[in-house]
Amino acid sequence: MTATGGPARPAARVAGAVKVHGSGDTAVHALDGVDAAFPAGRFTAIMGPSGSGKSTLMHCAAGLDTLTSGSAWIGGTELGALDDRRLTVLRRERVGFVFQAFNLVPTLTVAENITLPLDLAGATGDRDWIDAVIEVVHPRDRLHHRPAELSGGQQQRVAVARALAARPEVVFADEPTGNLDSRSGDQVLGLLAHAVRELGRTVVMVTHDPVAAAHADEVVFLADGRLAGRMRQPTADRVLDRMKGFDPHTPTEVPS
Ligand code: ADP
Ligand code: MG
């Protein structure tokens, strides 16, 4: 394999990715031959109009869904070659997830939510690492609170900490700021950027928000299930300009 996606080796990659949802008359070609590499130690945003295949690409790259054809790798591991048990272990140990809905367990404390994936796996994890994650994510005085006592932004920061707890090779986030006001969203984005720049993680984030995408090192654009370009060092204005080319309904101003 040769490095075609820049200097860094890919933390995750898809090649010739095709995904058809359903069959027959109702078949939807969500991915129509996508080649994309997500470099290690970088923050990549996936952008595109609604229905362009962003979530499908993320789910297939992360091992939450399977491709109809083509292949997906985490590091050097091809996901299609794994049986269910190995895929479960890979998702638990090597991948972290953040979704639009925070998905914290309401009956557990913040601290218990953060270490839940490790506890379920019967693993203790790397205590120094977990402490470092908790340090940047959340004031220690909230660790024994329940999720309902936290704001949405705080809950999503806990969800990011949970995704980081097992020290995964790559964290996939699907519209992680979609339910947040812009200030809380900024804090979650700052945390994801910190995980990359200070903690050395790899983040792949789906978003339709140019302001969110501008936190990334690079944006990968999807349109109609196909790769439609990449942008390094994105700014919200440049991303918005690019998006206008895909979708005539994109608002013409970046919301402040
Ligand atoms: P995005 O995240 O960019 O909005 P998605 O990946 O969710 O796009 O969807 C891409 C296309 O695939 C859309 O046309 C969507 O309706 C369709 N799709 C997504 N998931 C399913 C599913 N489980 N069953 C049928 N169609 C689906
Ligand atoms: Mg989506």
PDB file of N, CA and C in Angstrom, residues 194-246:
ATOM      1  N   HIS A 194      -8.497  19.399  20.678  1.00  0.00           N
ATOM      2  CA  HIS A 194      -7.487  19.148  21.713  1.00  0.00           C
ATOM      3  C   HIS A 194      -7.057  17.676  21.701  1.00  0.00           C
ATOM      4  N   ALA A 195      -8.032  16.792  21.525  1.00  0.00           N
ATOM      5  CA  ALA A 195      -7.722  15.350  21.495  1.00  0.00           C
ATOM      6  C   ALA A 195      -6.740  15.039  20.373  1.00  0.00           C
ATOM      7  N   VAL A 196      -6.850  15.791  19.274  1.00  0.00           N
ATOM      8  CA  VAL A 196      -5.941  15.589  18.138  1.00  0.00           C
ATOM      9  C   VAL A 196      -4.601  16.259  18.400  1.00  0.00           C
ATOM     10  N   ARG A 197      -4.646  17.554  18.752  1.00  0.00           N
ATOM     11  CA  ARG A 197      -3.404  18.346  18.768  1.00  0.00           C
ATOM     12  C   ARG A 197      -2.572  18.123  20.014  1.00  0.00           C
ATOM     13  N   GLU A 198      -3.224  17.850  21.151  1.00  0.00           N
ATOM     14  CA  GLU A 198      -2.464  17.665  22.394  1.00  0.00           C
ATOM     15  C   GLU A 198      -2.361  16.205  22.801  1.00  0.00           C
ATOM     16  N   LEU A 199      -3.388  15.403  22.471  1.00  0.00           N
ATOM     17  CA  LEU A 199      -3.386  14.005  22.921  1.00  0.00           C
ATOM     18  C   LEU A 199      -3.025  13.038  21.795  1.00  0.00           C
ATOM     19  N   GLY A 200      -2.815  13.562  20.594  1.00  0.00           N
ATOM     20  CA  GLY A 200      -2.327  12.718  19.500  1.00  0.00           C
ATOM     21  C   GLY A 200      -3.343  11.755  18.910  1.00  0.00           C
ATOM     22  N   ARG A 201      -4.643  11.998  19.141  1.00  0.00           N
ATOM     23  CA  ARG A 201      -5.661  11.101  18.578  1.00  0.00           C
ATOM     24  C   ARG A 201      -5.974  11.492  17.137  1.00  0.00           C
ATOM     25  N   THR A 202      -6.788  10.664  16.483  1.00  0.00           N
ATOM     26  CA  THR A 202      -7.296  10.936  15.141  1.00  0.00           C
ATOM     27  C   THR A 202      -8.799  11.110  15.263  1.00  0.00           C
ATOM     28  N   VAL A 203      -9.333  12.181  14.685  1.00  0.00           N
ATOM     29  CA  VAL A 203     -10.779  12.410  14.739  1.00  0.00           C
ATOM     30  C   VAL A 203     -11.329  12.550  13.329  1.00  0.00           C
ATOM     31  N   VAL A 204     -12.438  11.859  13.069  1.00  0.00           N
ATOM     32  CA  VAL A 204     -13.186  11.991  11.822  1.00  0.00           C
ATOM     33  C   VAL A 204     -14.595  12.417  12.211  1.00  0.00           C
ATOM     34  N   MET A 205     -14.994  13.602  11.777  1.00  0.00           N
ATOM     35  CA  MET A 205     -16.265  14.178  12.221  1.00  0.00           C
ATOM     36  C   MET A 205     -17.167  14.506  11.042  1.00  0.00           C
ATOM     37  N   VAL A 206     -18.376  13.963  11.066  1.00  0.00           N
ATOM     38  CA  VAL A 206     -19.390  14.328  10.087  1.00  0.00           C
ATOM     39  C   VAL A 206     -20.106  15.580  10.569  1.00  0.00           C
ATOM     40  N   THR A 207     -20.260  16.539   9.679  1.00  0.00           N
ATOM     41  CA  THR A 207     -21.022  17.736  10.052  1.00  0.00           C
ATOM     42  C   THR A 207     -21.620  18.360   8.797  1.00  0.00           C
ATOM     43  N   HIS A 208     -22.685  19.142   8.966  1.00  0.00           N
ATOM     44  CA  HIS A 208     -23.131  19.941   7.819  1.00  0.00           C
ATOM     45  C   HIS A 208     -22.935  21.423   8.132  1.00  0.00           C
ATOM     46  N   ASP A 209     -22.206  21.703   9.226  1.00  0.00           N
ATOM     47  CA  ASP A 209     -22.035  23.078   9.692  1.00  0.00           C
ATOM     48  C   ASP A 209     -20.634  23.587   9.327  1.00  0.00           C
ATOM     49  N   PRO A 210     -20.544  24.597   8.451  1.00  0.00           N
ATOM     50  CA  PRO A 210     -19.223  25.113   8.050  1.00  0.00           C
ATOM     51  C   PRO A 210     -18.382  25.601   9.225  1.00  0.00           C
ATOM     52  N   VAL A 211     -19.033  26.142  10.258  1.00  0.00           N
ATOM     53  CA  VAL A 211     -18.281  26.626  11.427  1.00  0.00           C
ATOM     54  C   VAL A 211     -17.634  25.439  12.150  1.00  0.00           C
ATOM     55  N   ALA A 212     -18.366  24.341  12.265  1.00  0.00           N
ATOM     56  CA  ALA A 212     -17.807  23.136  12.888  1.00  0.00           C
ATOM     57  C   ALA A 212     -16.670  22.584  12.034  1.00  0.00           C
ATOM     58  N   ALA A 213     -16.878  22.544  10.729  1.00  0.00           N
ATOM     59  CA  ALA A 213     -15.859  21.982   9.832  1.00  0.00           C
ATOM     60  C   ALA A 213     -14.559  22.776   9.892  1.00  0.00           C
ATOM     61  N   ALA A 214     -14.669  24.075  10.184  1.00  0.00           N
ATOM     62  CA  ALA A 214     -13.482  24.930  10.209  1.00  0.00           C
ATOM     63  C   ALA A 214     -12.531  24.579  11.362  1.00  0.00           C
ATOM     64  N   HIS A 215     -12.987  23.793  12.341  1.00  0.00           N
ATOM     65  CA  HIS A 215     -12.093  23.339  13.411  1.00  0.00           C
ATOM     66  C   HIS A 215     -11.166  22.215  12.934  1.00  0.00           C
ATOM     67  N   ALA A 216     -11.501  21.604  11.807  1.00  0.00           N
ATOM     68  CA  ALA A 216     -10.730  20.450  11.329  1.00  0.00           C
ATOM     69  C   ALA A 216      -9.469  20.906  10.595  1.00  0.00           C
ATOM     70  N   ASP A 217      -8.531  19.971  10.412  1.00  0.00           N
ATOM     71  CA  ASP A 217      -7.336  20.236   9.603  1.00  0.00           C
ATOM     72  C   ASP A 217      -7.667  20.168   8.120  1.00  0.00           C
ATOM     73  N   GLU A 218      -8.648  19.326   7.803  1.00  0.00           N
ATOM     74  CA  GLU A 218      -8.997  19.118   6.401  1.00  0.00           C
ATOM     75  C   GLU A 218     -10.467  18.724   6.318  1.00  0.00           C
ATOM     76  N   VAL A 219     -11.110  19.149   5.242  1.00  0.00           N
ATOM     77  CA  VAL A 219     -12.504  18.772   5.002  1.00  0.00           C
ATOM     78  C   VAL A 219     -12.554  17.880   3.762  1.00  0.00           C
ATOM     79  N   VAL A 220     -13.296  16.789   3.879  1.00  0.00           N
ATOM     80  CA  VAL A 220     -13.590  15.901   2.746  1.00  0.00           C
ATOM     81  C   VAL A 220     -15.046  16.158   2.374  1.00  0.00           C
ATOM     82  N   PHE A 221     -15.287  16.508   1.108  1.00  0.00           N
ATOM     83  CA  PHE A 221     -16.651  16.800   0.673  1.00  0.00           C
ATOM     84  C   PHE A 221     -17.262  15.603  -0.038  1.00  0.00           C
ATOM     85  N   LEU A 222     -18.509  15.317   0.302  1.00  0.00           N
ATOM     86  CA  LEU A 222     -19.276  14.276  -0.377  1.00  0.00           C
ATOM     87  C   LEU A 222     -20.469  14.927  -1.057  1.00  0.00           C
ATOM     88  N   ALA A 223     -20.810  14.442  -2.238  1.00  0.00           N
ATOM     89  CA  ALA A 223     -22.042  14.859  -2.903  1.00  0.00           C
ATOM     90  C   ALA A 223     -22.583  13.649  -3.647  1.00  0.00           C
ATOM     91  N   ASP A 224     -23.853  13.324  -3.420  1.00  0.00           N
ATOM     92  CA  ASP A 224     -24.484  12.179  -4.092  1.00  0.00           C
ATOM     93  C   ASP A 224     -23.676  10.891  -3.942  1.00  0.00           C
ATOM     94  N   GLY A 225     -23.126  10.663  -2.775  1.00  0.00           N
ATOM     95  CA  GLY A 225     -22.419   9.412  -2.523  1.00  0.00           C
ATOM     96  C   GLY A 225     -21.051   9.314  -3.163  1.00  0.00           C
ATOM     97  N   ARG A 226     -20.541  10.457  -3.655  1.00  0.00           N
ATOM     98  CA  ARG A 226     -19.210  10.454  -4.270  1.00  0.00           C
ATOM     99  C   ARG A 226     -18.336  11.506  -3.611  1.00  0.00           C
ATOM    100  N   LEU A 227     -17.033  11.250  -3.641  1.00  0.00           N
ATOM    101  CA  LEU A 227     -16.087  12.242  -3.149  1.00  0.00           C
ATOM    102  C   LEU A 227     -16.140  13.450  -4.081  1.00  0.00           C
ATOM    103  N   ALA A 228     -16.255  14.645  -3.493  1.00  0.00           N
ATOM    104  CA  ALA A 228     -16.392  15.849  -4.320  1.00  0.00           C
ATOM    105  C   ALA A 228     -15.321  16.868  -3.979  1.00  0.00           C
ATOM    106  N   GLY A 229     -14.194  16.408  -3.454  1.00  0.00           N
ATOM    107  CA  GLY A 229     -13.078  17.315  -3.197  1.00  0.00           C
ATOM    108  C   GLY A 229     -12.634  17.297  -1.744  1.00  0.00           C
ATOM    109  N   ARG A 230     -11.460  17.904  -1.512  1.00  0.00           N
ATOM    110  CA  ARG A 230     -10.925  18.035  -0.169  1.00  0.00           C
ATOM    111  C   ARG A 230     -10.458  19.464  -0.009  1.00  0.00           C
ATOM    112  N   MET A 231     -10.415  19.962   1.220  1.00  0.00           N
ATOM    113  CA  MET A 231      -9.930  21.319   1.495  1.00  0.00           C
ATOM    114  C   MET A 231      -9.070  21.279   2.745  1.00  0.00           C
ATOM    115  N   ARG A 232      -7.812  21.714   2.591  1.00  0.00           N
ATOM    116  CA  ARG A 232      -6.920  21.801   3.753  1.00  0.00           C
ATOM    117  C   ARG A 232      -7.107  23.143   4.442  1.00  0.00           C
ATOM    118  N   GLN A 233      -6.809  23.213   5.731  1.00  0.00           N
ATOM    119  CA  GLN A 233      -6.877  24.465   6.489  1.00  0.00           C
ATOM    120  C   GLN A 233      -8.183  25.214   6.183  1.00  0.00           C
ATOM    121  N   PRO A 234      -9.311  24.547   6.404  1.00  0.00           N
ATOM    122  CA  PRO A 234     -10.585  25.177   6.028  1.00  0.00           C
ATOM    123  C   PRO A 234     -10.930  26.380   6.911  1.00  0.00           C
ATOM    124  N   THR A 235     -11.613  27.328   6.316  1.00  0.00           N
ATOM    125  CA  THR A 235     -12.264  28.383   7.100  1.00  0.00           C
ATOM    126  C   THR A 235     -13.764  28.252   6.835  1.00  0.00           C
ATOM    127  N   ALA A 236     -14.583  28.761   7.763  1.00  0.00           N
ATOM    128  CA  ALA A 236     -16.030  28.626   7.613  1.00  0.00           C
ATOM    129  C   ALA A 236     -16.496  29.256   6.300  1.00  0.00           C
ATOM    130  N   ASP A 237     -15.919  30.397   5.933  1.00  0.00           N
ATOM    131  CA  ASP A 237     -16.356  31.074   4.709  1.00  0.00           C
ATOM    132  C   ASP A 237     -16.007  30.274   3.451  1.00  0.00           C
ATOM    133  N   ARG A 238     -14.802  29.715   3.432  1.00  0.00           N
ATOM    134  CA  ARG A 238     -14.409  28.929   2.249  1.00  0.00           C
ATOM    135  C   ARG A 238     -15.240  27.660   2.144  1.00  0.00           C
ATOM    136  N   VAL A 239     -15.515  27.040   3.307  1.00  0.00           N
ATOM    137  CA  VAL A 239     -16.340  25.822   3.293  1.00  0.00           C
ATOM    138  C   VAL A 239     -17.744  26.155   2.791  1.00  0.00           C
ATOM    139  N   LEU A 240     -18.292  27.257   3.296  1.00  0.00           N
ATOM    140  CA  LEU A 240     -19.635  27.657   2.891  1.00  0.00           C
ATOM    141  C   LEU A 240     -19.690  27.912   1.383  1.00  0.00           C
ATOM    142  N   ASP A 241     -18.663  28.583   0.870  1.00  0.00           N
ATOM    143  CA  ASP A 241     -18.604  28.838  -0.572  1.00  0.00           C
ATOM    144  C   ASP A 241     -18.638  27.535  -1.362  1.00  0.00           C
ATOM    145  N   ARG A 242     -17.853  26.557  -0.889  1.00  0.00           N
ATOM    146  CA  ARG A 242     -17.819  25.262  -1.575  1.00  0.00           C
ATOM    147  C   ARG A 242     -19.190  24.583  -1.504  1.00  0.00           C
ATOM    148  N   MET A 243     -19.819  24.664  -0.329  1.00  0.00           N
ATOM    149  CA  MET A 243     -21.119  24.001  -0.153  1.00  0.00           C
ATOM    150  C   MET A 243     -22.188  24.594  -1.072  1.00  0.00           C
ATOM    151  N   LYS A 244     -22.101  25.880  -1.332  1.00  0.00           N
ATOM    152  CA  LYS A 244     -23.094  26.519  -2.217  1.00  0.00           C
ATOM    153  C   LYS A 244     -23.087  25.878  -3.588  1.00  0.00           C
ATOM    154  N   GLY A 245     -21.902  25.403  -3.991  1.00  0.00           N
ATOM    155  CA  GLY A 245     -21.812  24.740  -5.277  1.00  0.00           C
ATOM    156  C   GLY A 245     -22.557  23.415  -5.331  1.00  0.00           C
ATOM    157  N   PHE A 246     -22.775  22.790  -4.169  1.00  0.00           N
ATOM    158  CA  PHE A 246     -23.450  21.491  -4.137  1.00  0.00           C
ATOM    159  C   PHE A 246     -24.949  21.615  -3.982  1.00  0.00           C
TER     160      PHE A 246
END
